Coordinates of C-alpha atoms in Angstrom, one line a residue:
Chain A
M1 CA 7.3 26.9 19.1
V2 CA 9.9 29.2 17.4
G3 CA 9.0 31.6 14.7
W4 CA 10.4 32.0 11.2
A5 CA 13.6 34.0 10.3
I6 CA 15.2 35.2 7.2
A7 CA 18.4 37.0 6.3
L8 CA 19.8 38.1 3.0
H9 CA 23.0 39.8 1.8
G10 CA 24.1 41.7 -1.2
G11 CA 27.8 41.1 -0.7
A12 CA 30.6 41.7 1.8
G13 CA 33.7 43.7 0.9
D14 CA 35.7 46.9 1.2
I15 CA 32.6 49.0 0.9
P16 CA 34.0 52.5 1.2
I17 CA 32.6 54.4 4.2
D18 CA 32.0 57.3 1.9
L19 CA 30.1 55.3 -0.6
P20 CA 28.0 57.9 -2.4
D21 CA 24.3 57.9 -1.9
E22 CA 23.6 57.1 -5.5
R23 CA 25.5 53.8 -5.1
R24 CA 24.2 53.0 -1.6
I25 CA 20.6 53.9 -1.6
P26 CA 19.4 51.7 -4.6
R27 CA 21.0 48.7 -2.9
E28 CA 19.5 49.4 0.4
T29 CA 16.1 49.9 -1.2
A30 CA 16.5 46.7 -3.1
L31 CA 17.5 44.8 0.1
R32 CA 14.4 46.2 1.9
H33 CA 12.2 45.2 -1.1
C34 CA 13.6 41.7 -1.2
L35 CA 13.3 41.3 2.6
D36 CA 9.6 42.3 2.4
L37 CA 9.1 39.7 -0.3
G38 CA 10.8 37.0 1.7
V39 CA 8.9 37.9 4.9
S40 CA 5.5 37.8 3.0
A41 CA 6.4 34.5 1.6
L42 CA 7.3 33.1 5.0
K43 CA 4.2 34.5 6.5
S44 CA 2.1 32.8 3.9
G45 CA 3.7 29.5 4.7
R46 CA 6.0 29.1 1.8
H47 CA 8.8 26.6 2.3
P48 CA 12.3 28.1 2.8
L49 CA 13.5 26.6 -0.4
D50 CA 10.9 28.6 -2.3
V51 CA 11.5 31.7 -0.2
T52 CA 15.3 31.7 -0.7
E53 CA 14.9 31.0 -4.4
L54 CA 12.4 33.9 -4.9
V55 CA 14.5 36.3 -2.9
V56 CA 17.7 35.5 -4.7
R57 CA 15.8 35.7 -8.1
E58 CA 14.8 39.2 -7.1
L59 CA 18.4 40.1 -6.1
E60 CA 19.7 38.6 -9.4
N61 CA 17.3 40.8 -11.3
H62 CA 18.5 43.9 -9.6
P63 CA 21.4 45.4 -11.6
D64 CA 23.3 46.8 -8.6
F65 CA 24.3 43.5 -7.3
N66 CA 26.9 41.2 -8.7
A67 CA 24.6 38.4 -9.7
G68 CA 22.3 37.8 -12.7
K69 CA 21.9 41.2 -14.2
G70 CA 24.8 43.3 -13.0
S71 CA 27.3 40.5 -12.9
V72 CA 30.9 41.5 -13.1
L73 CA 32.9 40.6 -16.1
T74 CA 35.7 38.1 -16.8
T75 CA 39.0 39.1 -18.4
Q76 CA 37.3 38.5 -21.7
G77 CA 34.5 40.9 -21.0
T78 CA 32.0 38.1 -20.7
V79 CA 29.7 37.1 -17.9
E80 CA 29.9 33.7 -16.2
M81 CA 27.4 33.2 -13.4
E82 CA 27.1 30.6 -10.7
A83 CA 24.7 29.7 -7.9
S84 CA 23.7 27.1 -5.5
I85 CA 20.8 26.1 -3.2
M86 CA 20.5 23.7 -0.4
D87 CA 17.7 22.2 1.7
G88 CA 18.6 21.8 5.4
K89 CA 16.4 18.8 6.3
T90 CA 17.3 16.6 3.4
K91 CA 20.6 18.1 2.6
R92 CA 19.6 18.0 -1.1
C93 CA 21.4 20.6 -3.1
G94 CA 22.0 22.0 -6.5
A95 CA 24.7 24.1 -8.1
V96 CA 25.6 25.6 -11.4
S97 CA 28.6 27.4 -12.8
G98 CA 29.5 29.1 -16.1
L99 CA 26.0 30.3 -17.1
T100 CA 26.1 33.0 -19.7
T101 CA 22.5 33.5 -20.9
V102 CA 20.3 32.4 -18.1
V103 CA 18.4 35.2 -16.4
N104 CA 18.1 33.5 -13.0
P105 CA 21.0 31.1 -12.2
V106 CA 19.6 30.2 -8.8
S107 CA 16.5 28.7 -10.4
V108 CA 18.7 26.5 -12.6
A109 CA 20.5 25.3 -9.5
R110 CA 17.2 24.4 -8.1
L111 CA 16.3 22.5 -11.2
V112 CA 19.6 20.6 -11.1
M113 CA 18.7 19.6 -7.5
E114 CA 15.1 18.5 -8.3
K115 CA 15.3 17.2 -11.9
T116 CA 18.6 15.4 -12.2
P117 CA 20.3 12.7 -10.1
H118 CA 23.3 15.1 -9.9
I119 CA 24.2 18.1 -7.8
Y120 CA 26.3 20.3 -9.9
L121 CA 26.3 21.2 -13.6
G122 CA 28.7 23.6 -15.3
F123 CA 29.2 25.6 -18.5
D124 CA 27.9 24.3 -21.8
G125 CA 26.3 21.3 -20.0
A126 CA 24.5 23.7 -17.6
E127 CA 23.4 26.0 -20.4
A128 CA 22.0 23.0 -22.4
F129 CA 20.2 21.7 -19.4
A130 CA 18.7 25.1 -18.7
R131 CA 17.4 25.3 -22.3
A132 CA 16.0 21.8 -22.1
H133 CA 14.0 22.9 -19.1
G134 CA 12.7 26.1 -20.8
V135 CA 14.2 28.5 -18.3
E136 CA 14.3 32.1 -19.4
T137 CA 17.4 33.0 -21.3
V138 CA 18.5 36.2 -23.0
E139 CA 21.4 37.5 -25.1
S140 CA 24.6 37.8 -23.0
S141 CA 24.5 41.5 -23.7
H142 CA 21.5 41.8 -21.4
F143 CA 23.8 41.3 -18.5
L144 CA 26.4 43.6 -19.8
D145 CA 24.1 46.6 -20.4
Y146 CA 23.6 46.8 -16.7
T147 CA 27.1 46.2 -15.4
A148 CA 27.8 48.9 -12.9
P149 CA 30.8 51.2 -13.6
T150 CA 34.1 49.7 -12.5
P151 CA 34.3 50.3 -8.7
K152 CA 36.8 52.7 -7.4
L153 CA 38.8 50.1 -5.5
P154 CA 42.6 49.8 -6.0
E155 CA 43.3 47.6 -8.9
V156 CA 46.3 46.3 -7.0
S157 CA 44.3 43.8 -5.1
G158 CA 42.0 43.7 -8.1
D159 CA 39.1 42.4 -6.0
S160 CA 35.6 43.6 -6.1
Q161 CA 33.7 41.2 -3.9
I162 CA 30.9 43.5 -3.5
G163 CA 27.6 42.1 -4.6
T164 CA 27.4 38.3 -4.4
V165 CA 23.8 37.8 -3.2
G166 CA 22.4 35.2 -0.9
C167 CA 19.4 34.4 1.3
V168 CA 18.8 32.0 4.2
A169 CA 15.5 31.2 5.8
V170 CA 13.9 29.0 8.4
D171 CA 10.2 28.5 8.9
S172 CA 8.3 27.7 12.1
A173 CA 8.4 23.9 11.3
G174 CA 12.2 24.1 11.3
N175 CA 12.7 23.8 7.6
L176 CA 15.9 25.5 6.5
A177 CA 17.3 26.6 3.2
S178 CA 20.2 28.6 1.8
A179 CA 20.7 30.0 -1.7
T180 CA 23.6 32.1 -3.1
S181 CA 24.3 33.6 -6.5
T182 CA 27.1 35.6 -8.1
G183 CA 28.8 36.8 -11.3
G184 CA 32.1 36.0 -9.5
Y185 CA 35.3 38.1 -9.2
V186 CA 35.8 41.1 -11.4
N187 CA 38.4 40.4 -14.1
K188 CA 38.4 36.8 -13.2
M189 CA 39.9 34.3 -15.5
V190 CA 37.4 32.7 -17.8
G191 CA 36.4 29.4 -16.2
R192 CA 37.2 30.5 -12.7
I193 CA 34.8 29.0 -10.1
G194 CA 34.5 30.6 -6.7
D195 CA 32.9 29.6 -3.5
T196 CA 29.3 30.3 -4.4
P197 CA 28.5 27.1 -6.2
V198 CA 30.7 24.9 -3.9
I199 CA 28.5 23.2 -1.4
G200 CA 30.1 23.7 2.0
A201 CA 31.9 26.8 1.0
G202 CA 29.5 29.5 -0.1
T203 CA 26.3 27.7 0.8
Y204 CA 25.3 25.1 3.3
A205 CA 22.2 24.0 5.2
N206 CA 21.5 21.1 7.5
H207 CA 19.0 20.4 10.3
L208 CA 20.7 23.0 12.6
C209 CA 21.3 26.0 10.4
A210 CA 21.4 27.6 6.9
V211 CA 24.3 29.7 5.8
S212 CA 25.2 31.8 2.8
A213 CA 28.7 33.3 2.6
T214 CA 30.2 36.1 0.5
G215 CA 33.7 37.6 0.1
K216 CA 37.0 36.3 -1.3
G217 CA 36.1 33.0 -2.9
E218 CA 39.5 31.4 -2.6
Y219 CA 39.5 31.9 1.2
I220 CA 35.9 30.8 1.6
I221 CA 36.6 27.6 -0.3
R222 CA 39.7 26.5 1.7
A223 CA 38.0 27.3 5.0
T224 CA 34.7 25.7 4.0
V225 CA 33.0 28.6 5.7
A226 CA 29.3 27.7 5.3
R227 CA 29.9 24.2 6.5
E228 CA 32.1 25.5 9.3
V229 CA 29.2 27.3 11.0
A230 CA 27.2 24.1 11.0
A231 CA 30.2 21.9 12.1
L232 CA 30.9 24.2 15.1
M233 CA 27.3 24.0 16.2
E234 CA 27.2 20.2 15.7
Y235 CA 30.6 19.2 17.1
K236 CA 31.4 21.9 19.6
G237 CA 27.9 22.8 20.6
L238 CA 28.4 26.5 19.8
S239 CA 25.4 28.7 19.4
L240 CA 24.6 30.2 16.0
T241 CA 26.1 33.5 16.9
E242 CA 29.3 32.1 18.3
A243 CA 29.7 29.6 15.4
A244 CA 29.1 32.2 12.7
A245 CA 31.5 34.7 14.3
Y246 CA 34.2 32.1 14.7
A247 CA 33.8 30.8 11.1
V248 CA 34.2 34.3 9.8
E249 CA 37.2 35.0 12.0
Q250 CA 38.9 31.8 11.1
S251 CA 38.3 32.1 7.4
G252 CA 41.3 34.2 6.6
P253 CA 42.7 37.7 7.0
T254 CA 40.5 40.7 7.8
G255 CA 38.6 41.7 4.8
C256 CA 37.9 38.3 3.4
C257 CA 34.4 37.3 4.1
G258 CA 31.0 37.7 5.7
L259 CA 27.9 35.5 5.9
V260 CA 24.3 35.4 6.9
A261 CA 22.9 32.5 8.8
V262 CA 19.7 31.3 10.5
S263 CA 19.3 28.5 13.0
V264 CA 16.5 26.0 13.4
N265 CA 15.5 28.0 16.5
G266 CA 14.7 31.1 14.5
E267 CA 17.9 33.0 15.4
V268 CA 19.9 35.1 12.9
A269 CA 23.6 36.0 12.7
M270 CA 25.3 38.2 10.1
P271 CA 29.0 38.5 10.9
Y272 CA 31.6 39.9 8.6
N273 CA 35.3 40.9 8.8
T274 CA 35.2 43.3 5.9
T275 CA 34.5 47.0 6.0
G276 CA 30.8 46.4 5.4
M277 CA 28.2 44.0 4.2
F278 CA 24.9 44.8 2.6
R279 CA 22.4 42.8 4.6
A280 CA 19.0 42.6 6.0
C281 CA 17.1 40.3 8.3
A282 CA 13.8 39.8 10.0
T283 CA 12.5 37.4 12.6
E284 CA 9.0 36.6 13.6
D285 CA 9.7 37.5 17.2
G286 CA 11.0 40.9 16.3
Y287 CA 14.0 42.4 17.9
T288 CA 14.6 44.0 21.3
E289 CA 15.0 47.7 21.8
K290 CA 18.8 47.8 21.7
L291 CA 18.6 47.8 18.0
V292 CA 16.7 51.0 17.8
R293 CA 20.1 52.7 18.1
A294 CA 21.4 51.1 14.9
L295 CA 21.3 53.3 11.8
G296 CA 18.8 52.4 9.3
V297 CA 15.1 51.7 8.9
F298 CA 13.5 50.0 11.8
A299 CA 9.9 48.9 11.8
G300 CA 8.3 46.3 14.0
G301 CA 11.0 43.5 13.9
V302 CA 12.2 44.4 10.4
F303 CA 15.3 46.5 10.2
L304 CA 17.9 47.3 7.6
M305 CA 21.3 48.8 8.2
R306 CA 24.7 49.2 6.9
S307 CA 27.4 49.0 9.5
Y308 CA 30.7 50.6 9.3
G309 CA 33.1 51.1 12.2
D310 CA 31.2 51.4 15.4
L311 CA 27.7 50.9 14.2
M312 CA 25.9 47.9 15.7
A313 CA 25.7 44.5 14.3
V314 CA 23.2 41.8 15.0
Chain B
M1 CA 60.4 14.7 13.5
G2 CA 57.3 12.7 12.7
R3 CA 56.8 9.5 10.7
W4 CA 55.5 9.4 7.2
A5 CA 52.5 7.5 6.0
I6 CA 50.7 7.1 2.7
A7 CA 47.5 5.7 1.3
V8 CA 46.1 5.3 -2.2
H9 CA 42.7 4.3 -3.4
G10 CA 41.1 3.2 -6.7
G11 CA 37.5 3.7 -5.8
A12 CA 34.8 2.5 -3.4
G13 CA 32.2 0.0 -4.4
I14 CA 33.5 -3.1 -6.2
D15 CA 31.5 -5.6 -8.2
P16 CA 31.6 -8.8 -6.2
N17 CA 31.8 -10.6 -9.6
L18 CA 34.8 -8.7 -10.8
P19 CA 37.0 -11.1 -12.8
V20 CA 40.0 -12.3 -10.9
E21 CA 42.6 -11.0 -13.3
R22 CA 41.1 -7.5 -13.0
Q23 CA 41.4 -7.8 -9.2
E24 CA 45.0 -8.8 -9.6
Q25 CA 45.8 -5.9 -12.0
A26 CA 44.2 -3.5 -9.5
K27 CA 46.3 -4.9 -6.6
Q28 CA 49.5 -4.6 -8.7
L29 CA 48.8 -1.0 -9.7
L30 CA 48.1 0.0 -6.1
T31 CA 51.2 -1.8 -5.0
R32 CA 53.3 0.0 -7.6
C33 CA 51.9 3.4 -6.7
L34 CA 52.5 2.8 -3.0
N35 CA 56.1 1.9 -3.7
L36 CA 56.5 5.0 -5.8
G37 CA 55.2 7.1 -3.0
I38 CA 57.3 5.2 -0.4
A39 CA 60.5 5.7 -2.3
A40 CA 59.8 9.4 -2.7
L41 CA 59.0 9.7 1.1
R42 CA 62.2 8.0 1.9
S43 CA 64.1 10.6 -0.2
N44 CA 62.4 13.4 1.8
V45 CA 60.1 14.5 -1.0
S46 CA 57.3 16.7 0.5
A47 CA 53.8 15.4 1.0
I48 CA 52.2 17.6 -1.7
D49 CA 54.8 16.5 -4.3
V50 CA 54.3 12.8 -3.3
V51 CA 50.5 13.1 -3.7
E52 CA 50.9 14.6 -7.1
L53 CA 53.3 12.1 -8.4
V54 CA 51.3 9.1 -7.2
V55 CA 48.0 10.4 -8.6
R56 CA 49.8 11.1 -11.9
E57 CA 50.7 7.4 -12.0
L58 CA 47.1 6.4 -11.3
E59 CA 45.9 8.7 -14.0
T60 CA 48.3 7.5 -16.6
D61 CA 47.4 3.8 -16.0
P62 CA 44.2 3.0 -17.8
L63 CA 42.9 0.6 -15.2
F64 CA 41.0 3.0 -12.9
N65 CA 38.6 5.8 -13.7
S66 CA 40.9 8.7 -14.0
G67 CA 43.0 10.2 -16.8
R68 CA 43.3 7.5 -19.4
G69 CA 40.6 5.0 -18.7
S70 CA 38.1 7.6 -17.4
A71 CA 34.4 6.9 -17.5
L72 CA 32.6 8.4 -20.5
T73 CA 30.0 11.1 -20.6
E74 CA 26.6 10.5 -22.3
N75 CA 28.3 11.6 -25.6
G76 CA 31.1 9.1 -25.3
T77 CA 33.7 11.7 -24.5
V78 CA 35.8 12.2 -21.4
E79 CA 35.6 15.1 -19.0
M80 CA 38.0 14.8 -16.1
E81 CA 38.2 16.6 -12.8
A82 CA 40.7 16.7 -9.9
S83 CA 41.7 18.5 -6.8
I84 CA 44.7 18.7 -4.6
M85 CA 45.2 20.3 -1.2
D86 CA 48.2 21.1 0.9
G87 CA 47.4 20.8 4.7
T88 CA 50.0 23.4 5.7
K89 CA 48.2 26.7 5.1
R90 CA 45.3 24.8 3.5
R91 CA 46.2 25.9 0.0
C92 CA 44.2 24.1 -2.7
G93 CA 43.6 23.8 -6.4
A94 CA 40.9 22.1 -8.5
V95 CA 39.9 21.6 -12.1
S96 CA 36.8 20.3 -13.9
G97 CA 35.7 19.7 -17.4
I98 CA 39.2 18.7 -18.5
T99 CA 39.3 17.1 -22.0
T100 CA 42.9 17.3 -23.3
V101 CA 45.2 17.6 -20.3
K102 CA 47.0 14.3 -19.8
N103 CA 47.3 14.7 -16.0
P104 CA 44.5 16.7 -14.4
I105 CA 46.0 16.5 -10.9
S106 CA 49.1 18.4 -12.2
L107 CA 46.8 21.0 -13.6
A108 CA 45.0 21.3 -10.3
R109 CA 48.4 21.8 -8.7
L110 CA 49.2 24.6 -11.1
V111 CA 45.9 26.3 -10.4
M112 CA 47.0 26.2 -6.7
D113 CA 50.5 27.4 -7.3
K114 CA 50.4 29.5 -10.4
S115 CA 47.0 31.2 -10.6
P116 CA 45.2 33.7 -8.3
H117 CA 42.3 31.3 -8.1
S118 CA 41.4 27.9 -6.5
Y119 CA 39.2 26.3 -9.1
L120 CA 39.2 26.5 -12.9
A121 CA 36.9 24.7 -15.3
F122 CA 36.2 23.8 -18.9
S123 CA 37.6 26.0 -21.6
G124 CA 39.1 28.4 -19.1
A125 CA 41.0 25.6 -17.5
E126 CA 42.1 24.3 -20.8
D127 CA 43.4 27.7 -21.9
F128 CA 45.3 28.0 -18.6
A129 CA 46.8 24.6 -19.3
R130 CA 48.1 25.7 -22.6
K131 CA 49.6 28.8 -21.2
Q132 CA 51.3 26.7 -18.6
G133 CA 52.6 24.4 -21.3
V134 CA 51.3 21.2 -19.7
E135 CA 51.1 18.1 -21.8
T136 CA 47.9 17.8 -23.8
V137 CA 46.5 15.1 -26.1
D138 CA 43.3 14.5 -28.1
N139 CA 40.3 13.4 -26.1
D140 CA 40.4 9.9 -27.7
Y141 CA 43.6 9.2 -25.8
F142 CA 41.6 8.9 -22.6
V143 CA 38.9 6.6 -24.1
T144 CA 39.4 2.9 -23.7
E145 CA 37.5 0.1 -25.4
D146 CA 36.4 -1.3 -22.0
N147 CA 34.7 1.9 -21.2
V148 CA 33.0 2.2 -24.6
G149 CA 31.4 -1.1 -23.8
M150 CA 30.5 0.0 -20.3
L151 CA 28.8 3.1 -21.7
K152 CA 26.6 1.0 -23.9
L153 CA 25.5 -1.1 -21.0
A154 CA 24.9 1.9 -18.9
K155 CA 22.7 3.4 -21.5
E156 CA 20.7 0.2 -21.8
A157 CA 20.3 0.0 -18.0
N158 CA 19.1 3.6 -17.9
S159 CA 16.6 3.1 -20.7
I160 CA 14.9 0.5 -18.5
L161 CA 15.0 2.6 -15.4
F162 CA 12.5 5.5 -15.4
D163 CA 13.6 6.7 -12.1
Y164 CA 17.2 6.1 -11.4
R165 CA 16.3 5.5 -7.8
V166 CA 14.1 2.5 -8.6
P167 CA 16.1 -0.7 -8.0
L168 CA 16.6 -3.0 -10.9
I169 CA 15.7 -6.1 -8.8
G170 CA 12.4 -7.5 -10.0
C171 CA 12.4 -5.4 -13.2
A172 CA 12.5 -6.6 -16.7
G173 CA 16.0 -5.2 -16.8
A174 CA 17.3 -7.7 -14.4
A175 CA 19.1 -9.5 -17.2
V176 CA 21.6 -6.7 -17.2
N177 CA 22.1 -7.3 -13.5
D178 CA 24.5 -10.0 -12.4
S179 CA 24.5 -8.8 -8.9
P180 CA 21.8 -6.8 -7.1
L181 CA 24.3 -4.2 -5.8
Q182 CA 23.7 -0.7 -7.0
M183 CA 25.5 2.5 -6.8
N184 CA 24.3 5.8 -8.1
G185 CA 21.3 4.1 -9.7
L186 CA 23.3 1.7 -11.8
P187 CA 24.2 -2.0 -11.3
I188 CA 27.7 -2.1 -9.8
S189 CA 29.0 -4.1 -12.7
I190 CA 28.5 -1.0 -14.8
Y191 CA 28.9 1.7 -12.3
A192 CA 32.4 0.9 -11.1
P193 CA 33.3 4.2 -9.7
E194 CA 37.1 3.8 -9.4
T195 CA 38.0 7.4 -8.7
V196 CA 41.6 7.6 -7.6
G197 CA 43.3 9.4 -4.8
C198 CA 46.3 9.6 -2.5
V199 CA 46.9 11.0 0.9
V200 CA 50.3 11.5 2.4
V201 CA 51.9 12.8 5.6
D202 CA 55.7 13.3 5.3
K203 CA 58.4 13.3 8.0
E204 CA 57.8 16.9 8.8
G205 CA 54.2 16.1 9.7
R206 CA 52.8 17.9 6.7
C207 CA 49.6 16.4 5.3
A208 CA 48.4 16.6 1.7
A209 CA 45.6 15.0 -0.3
G210 CA 44.6 14.6 -4.0
T211 CA 41.7 13.1 -5.9
S212 CA 41.2 12.6 -9.6
T213 CA 38.4 11.1 -11.7
G214 CA 36.6 10.8 -15.0
G215 CA 33.3 11.0 -13.1
L216 CA 30.1 9.0 -13.5
M217 CA 29.6 6.7 -16.5
N218 CA 27.0 8.1 -18.9
K219 CA 27.0 11.4 -17.0
M220 CA 25.4 14.5 -18.4
M221 CA 27.8 16.9 -20.1
G222 CA 29.0 19.4 -17.6
R223 CA 28.2 17.2 -14.5
I224 CA 30.6 18.0 -11.7
G225 CA 31.0 15.5 -8.9
D226 CA 32.7 15.5 -5.5
S227 CA 36.3 14.9 -6.7
P228 CA 37.2 18.6 -7.5
L229 CA 35.2 20.0 -4.6
I230 CA 37.4 21.0 -1.7
G231 CA 35.7 19.8 1.5
A232 CA 33.8 17.0 -0.3
G233 CA 36.2 14.7 -2.2
T234 CA 39.4 16.2 -1.0
Y235 CA 40.6 18.0 2.2
A236 CA 43.8 18.6 4.1
S237 CA 44.6 20.5 7.2
E238 CA 47.4 20.7 9.7
L239 CA 45.9 17.6 11.3
C240 CA 45.1 15.3 8.4
G241 CA 44.7 14.6 4.7
V242 CA 41.6 13.0 3.2
S243 CA 40.5 11.7 -0.2
C244 CA 37.0 10.3 -0.8
T245 CA 35.4 8.1 -3.4
G246 CA 32.0 6.6 -4.1
E247 CA 28.6 8.2 -4.7
G248 CA 29.6 11.8 -5.5
E249 CA 26.3 13.3 -4.5
A250 CA 26.4 11.7 -1.0
I251 CA 30.0 12.9 -0.5
I252 CA 29.1 16.4 -1.5
R253 CA 26.1 16.8 0.7
S254 CA 28.0 15.4 3.7
T255 CA 31.2 17.4 3.0
L256 CA 32.9 14.1 3.8
A257 CA 36.5 15.0 3.6
R258 CA 36.1 18.2 5.5
D259 CA 34.2 16.5 8.2
V260 CA 37.0 14.1 9.1
S261 CA 39.2 17.1 9.9
A262 CA 36.3 19.0 11.6
V263 CA 35.5 16.1 13.9
M264 CA 39.2 15.9 14.9
E265 CA 39.5 19.6 15.4
Y266 CA 36.3 20.2 17.2
K267 CA 35.7 16.9 19.1
G268 CA 39.3 16.4 19.7
V269 CA 39.3 12.7 18.7
G270 CA 42.0 10.8 16.8
L271 CA 42.0 9.9 13.1
Q272 CA 40.4 6.4 13.4
E273 CA 37.6 7.6 15.5
A274 CA 36.9 10.6 13.2
V275 CA 36.9 8.4 10.1
D276 CA 34.6 5.8 11.8
Y277 CA 32.3 8.5 12.9
V278 CA 31.9 10.2 9.5
I279 CA 31.4 6.9 7.6
K280 CA 28.8 5.8 10.1
H281 CA 26.9 9.0 10.6
R282 CA 27.4 11.3 7.7
L283 CA 26.5 9.2 4.7
D284 CA 22.8 8.6 5.3
E285 CA 21.8 6.2 2.4
G286 CA 24.9 6.9 0.4
F287 CA 27.8 4.6 -0.3
A288 CA 31.4 5.9 -0.1
G289 CA 34.8 5.3 1.2
L290 CA 37.9 7.4 2.1
I291 CA 41.5 7.2 2.9
A292 CA 43.1 9.5 5.5
V293 CA 46.4 10.2 7.2
S294 CA 47.1 12.2 10.3
N295 CA 50.0 14.4 11.2
K296 CA 51.0 11.8 13.7
G297 CA 51.9 9.3 11.0
E298 CA 48.6 7.3 11.2
V299 CA 46.8 6.0 8.2
V300 CA 43.1 4.9 8.1
C301 CA 40.7 3.7 5.5
G302 CA 37.0 3.6 6.0
F303 CA 34.1 2.7 3.7
N304 CA 30.5 1.6 3.9
S305 CA 30.4 0.4 0.3
N306 CA 31.0 -3.1 -0.9
G307 CA 34.7 -3.0 -0.8
M308 CA 37.3 -0.3 -1.7
F309 CA 40.5 -0.6 -3.7
R310 CA 43.1 0.7 -1.4
G311 CA 46.7 0.5 -0.3
C312 CA 48.5 2.0 2.7
A313 CA 51.9 2.1 4.2
T314 CA 53.7 3.6 7.2
E315 CA 57.3 4.3 8.1
D316 CA 57.2 1.4 10.6
G317 CA 57.2 -1.0 7.7
F318 CA 53.4 -1.7 7.7
M319 CA 52.1 -2.2 4.1
E320 CA 48.8 -3.5 2.9
V321 CA 46.9 -3.6 -0.3
A322 CA 43.2 -4.7 -0.1
M323 CA 39.9 -4.7 -1.7
W324 CA 37.3 -6.1 0.6
E325 CA 36.7 -5.7 4.4

């Protein structure tokens, strides 16, 4: 009988090695907090769909990540959020794009999955649907108030992929789920859809694994990164670790993506080819001693770290 | 130097009671589009260009559910979506929520070639279209009388069904139902998916795929289906090009188009085996079909639905237009 496992991320990207404490610590604290919430939920027997949704809601509410509150802005200075969620056993899924007033996009994605015969709703239609279901909405300015100052990355590449959030979880019965949420790409064109709401790209779950990806959306879409992990396991018999590493490696040039994944056997993988990825994971079995050497908080099977250069990865 | 091959489709899931003249019109349209593609391939036009020009033809003709002749939303308007993918380098472009652009597939191509993104939707996509100077028309242009009638029937059918999954057989609403076949919760006489698509491999062995649709009849505003989703409705790699059609939700959750290529890549099987495999094993209770070409010049169609409008041709001179098994 395998145990549960959970992994979550707060975005992969060119996180500068010298990221100042005041920008790093709040995120790490938030990740730890969300991890604890997810772990408690799994321990009390909540289904991974509920677990991933509640963890992503928490990440959406935190202003330092690029999802919900804290979403980055389009060229018009507006917010357009997207999210998706998927259940491994049934492969039911839900996705939304172009939300502008909904506090928790991931919950609307779940409603689309559960309350409509469809999978994906966008823009005005999605907003109308959200209202019809009484989800919490606020003035768009709510999201803008908390937008983090423009990151110090070179505007040449114009990308700030830091901060898409996601969570994957498996329980001891082998139920798997994945959820991802984002405000998208800084200065994106109005109406631009990234990988996050595209099932198979940013989110995927089947009977073998659950995956949530983050990074440069355009690469993740064309490489169907989340689906790739599952396909490699299914068709080539790779392990979760091998499949996840390969999927990231093949997704595009260095610096384009990262992902978190769990397998039906309670394993976790969190590979990335960017400078760093804010992430956290925990498993019911705990981890072996080798991880004590990794930087970050370690406490009985739960650990948190940022990994740059030679620091250890799971 | 490889051999070229091309396939086109006009939707999976055909009403067995479809009037004969409609069947004939469909076959003629598919034949015409195939011939267009064949002529272009013979003049060395690249796969991606052939895909675009053939899908444009399918969109412009009001017969199938794309461009003019698109299915209508619950509000009686048209919202179109499309995607296109170039197997070499796996570049892609997609659009959703298109209401005034005459040829959505061309807009998807522009997203791929002229924007820093892969997927644009709704007002953002429409703004981009204007900036690119593509041909735009009023939304009415896309609405046909046939479909206005279909929308009415669809609404009537839905008002009888409380749960779209409950079959109509045995219900009071059976009057609406000439045949017991259903797709996406509606009797097939109303559902008529008819998404269009084209896949091509050219003489250089380059594969490309494109799909275009008006979506589901009576769909909720803002509903996005499989056609614009790379990996679901459309996919192309160095090995193959795939375009799918049928129950959008089933195609999305099975990442149908991507899986054909993945099975070839990771199990090392050929196109026919890959297509057979995904149709048999990936669709669960869903109904769908697909057309696919390989970089070796092969062309395969597969479907588990009741028929699929399709046509295919290869450089050897093989050509076939068909609807049923």
